[in-house]
């Protein structure tokens, strides 16, 4: 997963063509990414979800002995119905990845007196309520425009609403990444403000450096249909309680 993410972020379609010094930089970033993912997976299991998209290929006599078969073909989102019972399938290489994490993230609403500078400097303070923040959305170059990214976003948003009962999702995107901005806008995300104090790794030189960059903070308001079900459940519980109370009153009256 780390290898796919770092390649998508820093090397894209230039796999195998980087000079030696850049390969060293990429290896360092892959190790850093892998450690970071493992740490979140271990320490934040209740507030972090990770979704991995893998290529699905027909099973062979060799792969079926080393790789478990895909038993639930409903999880293969683009498999044609006529193909479901023709072959056995196994998971192959990673095509995409995304994660969503609950963490303190302030948006600095101007209604309570925060200006632009305050929103930027205070948005990650620990006294803020936790918000779902989407990060590390990446898709392999040869899997672009196949629906993998949209499906990963859909699963992340569904998790936020159904598992966490939360009504929004936040993400950051660099201001020069127009392709990603268009992708998020098409999915209903809106720009809230710009953060000019962000940093990113720069691989253009011999030494790996962190340079300042601008990022756009985007937000999407999610529908939470499960909440309606919860409200209906509470209403039903209230009706049931009133019914029991009425029966007890009748029983008391009858007893008298």
GROMACS .gro file of C-alpha atoms in nm:
model
  256
    1UNK     CA    1   0.000   0.000   0.000
    2UNK     CA    2   0.279   0.241   0.091
    3UNK     CA    3   0.460   0.168  -0.234
    4UNK     CA    4   0.146   0.237  -0.439
    5UNK     CA    5   0.071   0.559  -0.248
    6UNK     CA    6   0.421   0.704  -0.275
    7UNK     CA    7   0.443   0.615  -0.644
    8UNK     CA    8   0.107   0.780  -0.711
    9UNK     CA    9   0.200   1.093  -0.514
   10UNK     CA   10   0.559   1.142  -0.625
   11UNK     CA   11   0.641   0.930  -0.930
   12UNK     CA   12   0.306   0.861  -1.098
   13UNK     CA   13   0.357   0.709  -1.443
   14UNK     CA   14   0.738   0.729  -1.430
   15UNK     CA   15   0.792   0.394  -1.255
   16UNK     CA   16   1.140   0.257  -1.319
   17UNK     CA   17   1.275   0.573  -1.482
   18UNK     CA   18   1.386   0.769  -1.175
   19UNK     CA   19   1.757   0.837  -1.115
   20UNK     CA   20   1.937   0.661  -0.831
   21UNK     CA   21   1.914   0.952  -0.588
   22UNK     CA   22   1.539   0.981  -0.644
   23UNK     CA   23   1.493   0.607  -0.594
   24UNK     CA   24   1.659   0.651  -0.255
   25UNK     CA   25   1.421   0.935  -0.172
   26UNK     CA   26   1.120   0.726  -0.278
   27UNK     CA   27   1.240   0.433  -0.066
   28UNK     CA   28   1.270   0.660   0.237
   29UNK     CA   29   0.918   0.798   0.181
   30UNK     CA   30   0.777   0.446   0.140
   31UNK     CA   31   0.928   0.346   0.475
   32UNK     CA   32   0.791   0.662   0.635
   33UNK     CA   33   0.445   0.602   0.490
   34UNK     CA   34   0.441   0.237   0.592
   35UNK     CA   35   0.537   0.320   0.951
   36UNK     CA   36   0.274   0.593   0.966
   37UNK     CA   37  -0.002   0.363   0.838
   38UNK     CA   38   0.092   0.087   1.081
   39UNK     CA   39   0.093   0.330   1.372
   40UNK     CA   40  -0.257   0.457   1.293
   41UNK     CA   41  -0.385   0.108   1.232
   42UNK     CA   42  -0.260  -0.002   1.574
   43UNK     CA   43  -0.329   0.303   1.791
   44UNK     CA   44  -0.641   0.449   1.628
   45UNK     CA   45  -0.837   0.139   1.536
   46UNK     CA   46  -1.162   0.290   1.668
   47UNK     CA   47  -1.124   0.623   1.489
   48UNK     CA   48  -0.958   0.519   1.164
   49UNK     CA   49  -1.084   0.324   0.865
   50UNK     CA   50  -0.866   0.216   0.573
   51UNK     CA   51  -0.994   0.091   0.239
   52UNK     CA   52  -0.783  -0.093  -0.016
   53UNK     CA   53  -0.878  -0.161  -0.378
   54UNK     CA   54  -0.707  -0.463  -0.533
   55UNK     CA   55  -0.707  -0.605  -0.880
   56UNK     CA   56  -0.914  -0.922  -0.909
   57UNK     CA   57  -0.787  -1.187  -1.148
   58UNK     CA   58  -0.900  -1.540  -1.238
   59UNK     CA   59  -0.746  -1.799  -1.012
   60UNK     CA   60  -0.483  -2.033  -1.150
   61UNK     CA   61  -0.359  -2.362  -1.016
   62UNK     CA   62  -0.066  -2.178  -0.860
   63UNK     CA   63  -0.241  -1.869  -0.721
   64UNK     CA   64  -0.524  -2.070  -0.567
   65UNK     CA   65  -0.270  -2.251  -0.347
   66UNK     CA   66  -0.103  -1.932  -0.221
   67UNK     CA   67  -0.385  -1.674  -0.226
   68UNK     CA   68  -0.734  -1.715  -0.074
   69UNK     CA   69  -1.021  -1.714  -0.320
   70UNK     CA   70  -1.261  -1.420  -0.330
   71UNK     CA   71  -1.566  -1.585  -0.175
   72UNK     CA   72  -1.795  -1.280  -0.172
   73UNK     CA   73  -1.817  -1.169  -0.533
   74UNK     CA   74  -2.052  -0.887  -0.434
   75UNK     CA   75  -1.743  -0.704  -0.310
   76UNK     CA   76  -1.610  -0.702  -0.668
   77UNK     CA   77  -1.794  -0.390  -0.774
   78UNK     CA   78  -1.737  -0.406  -1.151
   79UNK     CA   79  -1.775  -0.780  -1.214
   80UNK     CA   80  -2.040  -0.855  -1.473
   81UNK     CA   81  -2.328  -1.083  -1.355
   82UNK     CA   82  -2.255  -1.342  -1.626
   83UNK     CA   83  -1.896  -1.368  -1.500
   84UNK     CA   84  -1.977  -1.438  -1.138
   85UNK     CA   85  -2.011  -1.816  -1.171
   86UNK     CA   86  -1.775  -1.880  -1.459
   87UNK     CA   87  -1.443  -1.866  -1.274
   88UNK     CA   88  -1.282  -1.850  -0.933
   89UNK     CA   89  -1.106  -1.522  -0.852
   90UNK     CA   90  -0.821  -1.411  -0.627
   91UNK     CA   91  -0.695  -1.071  -0.516
   92UNK     CA   92  -0.382  -0.937  -0.683
   93UNK     CA   93  -0.185  -0.610  -0.666
   94UNK     CA   94  -0.305  -0.293  -0.495
   95UNK     CA   95  -0.481  -0.043  -0.722
   96UNK     CA   96  -0.604   0.221  -0.479
   97UNK     CA   97  -0.619   0.328  -0.118
   98UNK     CA   98  -0.791   0.581   0.106
   99UNK     CA   99  -0.831   0.635   0.478
  100UNK     CA  100  -1.054   0.847   0.696
  101UNK     CA  101  -0.965   0.942   1.053
  102UNK     CA  102  -1.144   1.123   1.332
  103UNK     CA  103  -0.920   1.396   1.470
  104UNK     CA  104  -0.952   1.749   1.611
  105UNK     CA  105  -0.998   1.986   1.319
  106UNK     CA  106  -1.128   2.338   1.357
  107UNK     CA  107  -1.287   2.523   1.070
  108UNK     CA  108  -1.288   2.858   1.249
  109UNK     CA  109  -1.641   2.974   1.179
  110UNK     CA  110  -1.644   3.350   1.129
  111UNK     CA  111  -1.970   3.363   1.318
  112UNK     CA  112  -1.776   3.317   1.642
  113UNK     CA  113  -1.514   3.578   1.561
  114UNK     CA  114  -1.235   3.384   1.387
  115UNK     CA  115  -1.062   3.557   1.099
  116UNK     CA  116  -0.871   3.389   0.815
  117UNK     CA  117  -0.539   3.377   1.001
  118UNK     CA  118  -0.697   3.235   1.314
  119UNK     CA  119  -0.873   2.961   1.120
  120UNK     CA  120  -0.542   2.847   0.974
  121UNK     CA  121  -0.341   2.856   1.297
  122UNK     CA  122  -0.607   2.707   1.525
  123UNK     CA  123  -0.776   2.444   1.312
  124UNK     CA  124  -0.571   2.152   1.451
  125UNK     CA  125  -0.591   2.244   1.818
  126UNK     CA  126  -0.694   1.962   2.049
  127UNK     CA  127  -0.988   2.148   2.201
  128UNK     CA  128  -1.182   2.123   1.876
  129UNK     CA  129  -1.443   1.855   1.820
  130UNK     CA  130  -1.322   1.557   1.620
  131UNK     CA  131  -1.411   1.560   1.252
  132UNK     CA  132  -1.369   1.289   0.987
  133UNK     CA  133  -1.065   1.382   0.777
  134UNK     CA  134  -1.003   1.198   0.451
  135UNK     CA  135  -0.638   1.143   0.354
  136UNK     CA  136  -0.410   0.945   0.124
  137UNK     CA  137  -0.659   0.892  -0.158
  138UNK     CA  138  -0.444   0.746  -0.433
  139UNK     CA  139  -0.502   0.530  -0.741
  140UNK     CA  140  -0.239   0.361  -0.952
  141UNK     CA  141  -0.173   0.531  -1.282
  142UNK     CA  142  -0.293   0.240  -1.498
  143UNK     CA  143  -0.617   0.216  -1.296
  144UNK     CA  144  -0.723   0.579  -1.335
  145UNK     CA  145  -1.068   0.653  -1.479
  146UNK     CA  146  -1.190   0.304  -1.393
  147UNK     CA  147  -1.409   0.408  -1.099
  148UNK     CA  148  -1.166   0.291  -0.829
  149UNK     CA  149  -1.127   0.638  -0.675
  150UNK     CA  150  -1.501   0.704  -0.673
  151UNK     CA  151  -1.572   0.369  -0.511
  152UNK     CA  152  -1.313   0.431  -0.239
  153UNK     CA  153  -1.468   0.773  -0.168
  154UNK     CA  154  -1.814   0.618  -0.155
  155UNK     CA  155  -1.703   0.361   0.103
  156UNK     CA  156  -1.532   0.626   0.315
  157UNK     CA  157  -1.839   0.850   0.314
  158UNK     CA  158  -2.068   0.558   0.394
  159UNK     CA  159  -1.848   0.464   0.690
  160UNK     CA  160  -1.862   0.819   0.826
  161UNK     CA  161  -2.241   0.827   0.814
  162UNK     CA  162  -2.332   0.469   0.904
  163UNK     CA  163  -2.058   0.372   1.150
  164UNK     CA  164  -1.970   0.704   1.308
  165UNK     CA  165  -2.309   0.879   1.266
  166UNK     CA  166  -2.129   1.195   1.153
  167UNK     CA  167  -2.258   1.440   0.893
  168UNK     CA  168  -1.948   1.584   0.726
  169UNK     CA  169  -1.607   1.497   0.589
  170UNK     CA  170  -1.300   1.719   0.552
  171UNK     CA  171  -1.003   1.691   0.319
  172UNK     CA  172  -0.706   1.897   0.199
  173UNK     CA  173  -0.580   1.924  -0.157
  174UNK     CA  174  -0.287   2.120  -0.297
  175UNK     CA  175  -0.390   2.428  -0.489
  176UNK     CA  176  -0.201   2.326  -0.806
  177UNK     CA  177  -0.364   1.982  -0.823
  178UNK     CA  178  -0.651   2.082  -1.050
  179UNK     CA  179  -0.737   1.725  -1.143
  180UNK     CA  180  -0.799   1.630  -0.780
  181UNK     CA  181  -0.995   1.950  -0.716
  182UNK     CA  182  -1.224   1.872  -1.009
  183UNK     CA  183  -1.272   1.516  -0.883
  184UNK     CA  184  -1.374   1.636  -0.536
  185UNK     CA  185  -1.600   1.911  -0.667
  186UNK     CA  186  -1.784   1.657  -0.881
  187UNK     CA  187  -1.848   1.459  -0.566
  188UNK     CA  188  -2.001   1.756  -0.382
  189UNK     CA  189  -1.701   1.898  -0.192
  190UNK     CA  190  -1.673   2.273  -0.152
  191UNK     CA  191  -1.370   2.489  -0.075
  192UNK     CA  192  -1.384   2.652   0.267
  193UNK     CA  193  -1.053   2.839   0.279
  194UNK     CA  194  -0.690   2.823   0.172
  195UNK     CA  195  -0.400   2.727   0.398
  196UNK     CA  196  -0.076   2.885   0.271
  197UNK     CA  197   0.136   2.740   0.554
  198UNK     CA  198   0.125   2.372   0.459
  199UNK     CA  199   0.434   2.176   0.362
  200UNK     CA  200   0.512   1.894   0.121
  201UNK     CA  201   0.814   1.685   0.028
  202UNK     CA  202   1.012   1.809  -0.272
  203UNK     CA  203   1.206   1.552  -0.474
  204UNK     CA  204   1.339   1.786  -0.742
  205UNK     CA  205   1.682   1.826  -0.583
  206UNK     CA  206   1.952   1.586  -0.470
  207UNK     CA  207   1.838   1.608  -0.110
  208UNK     CA  208   1.486   1.544   0.012
  209UNK     CA  209   1.334   1.867   0.142
  210UNK     CA  210   1.007   1.996   0.279
  211UNK     CA  211   0.882   2.307   0.104
  212UNK     CA  212   0.592   2.534   0.185
  213UNK     CA  213   0.282   2.496  -0.031
  214UNK     CA  214  -0.079   2.608  -0.041
  215UNK     CA  215  -0.360   2.368   0.031
  216UNK     CA  216  -0.732   2.407  -0.008
  217UNK     CA  217  -0.950   2.287   0.277
  218UNK     CA  218  -1.264   2.125   0.135
  219UNK     CA  219  -1.576   1.996   0.306
  220UNK     CA  220  -1.881   1.793   0.214
  221UNK     CA  221  -2.203   1.774   0.412
  222UNK     CA  222  -2.321   1.413   0.419
  223UNK     CA  223  -2.671   1.277   0.445
  224UNK     CA  224  -2.714   1.053   0.746
  225UNK     CA  225  -3.022   0.839   0.677
  226UNK     CA  226  -2.941   0.618   0.974
  227UNK     CA  227  -3.028   0.910   1.202
  228UNK     CA  228  -3.385   0.906   1.077
  229UNK     CA  229  -3.403   0.540   1.169
  230UNK     CA  230  -3.270   0.621   1.515
  231UNK     CA  231  -3.533   0.892   1.558
  232UNK     CA  232  -3.806   0.653   1.450
  233UNK     CA  233  -3.676   0.394   1.696
  234UNK     CA  234  -3.690   0.647   1.979
  235UNK     CA  235  -4.043   0.745   1.877
  236UNK     CA  236  -4.148   0.381   1.879
  237UNK     CA  237  -3.989   0.336   2.220
  238UNK     CA  238  -4.179   0.638   2.347
  239UNK     CA  239  -4.507   0.503   2.211
  240UNK     CA  240  -4.435   0.166   2.367
  241UNK     CA  241  -4.362   0.331   2.703
  242UNK     CA  242  -4.685   0.530   2.689
  243UNK     CA  243  -4.874   0.214   2.599
  244UNK     CA  244  -4.731   0.034   2.901
  245UNK     CA  245  -4.804   0.334   3.122
  246UNK     CA  246  -5.163   0.339   3.000
  247UNK     CA  247  -5.198  -0.034   3.061
  248UNK     CA  248  -5.063   0.010   3.413
  249UNK     CA  249  -5.314   0.289   3.475
  250UNK     CA  250  -5.595   0.069   3.349
  251UNK     CA  251  -5.468  -0.213   3.563
  252UNK     CA  252  -5.466   0.016   3.865
  253UNK     CA  253  -5.816   0.132   3.790
  254UNK     CA  254  -5.933  -0.222   3.747
  255UNK     CA  255  -5.769  -0.322   4.072
  256UNK     CA  256  -5.954  -0.053   4.256
   0.00000   0.00000   0.00000
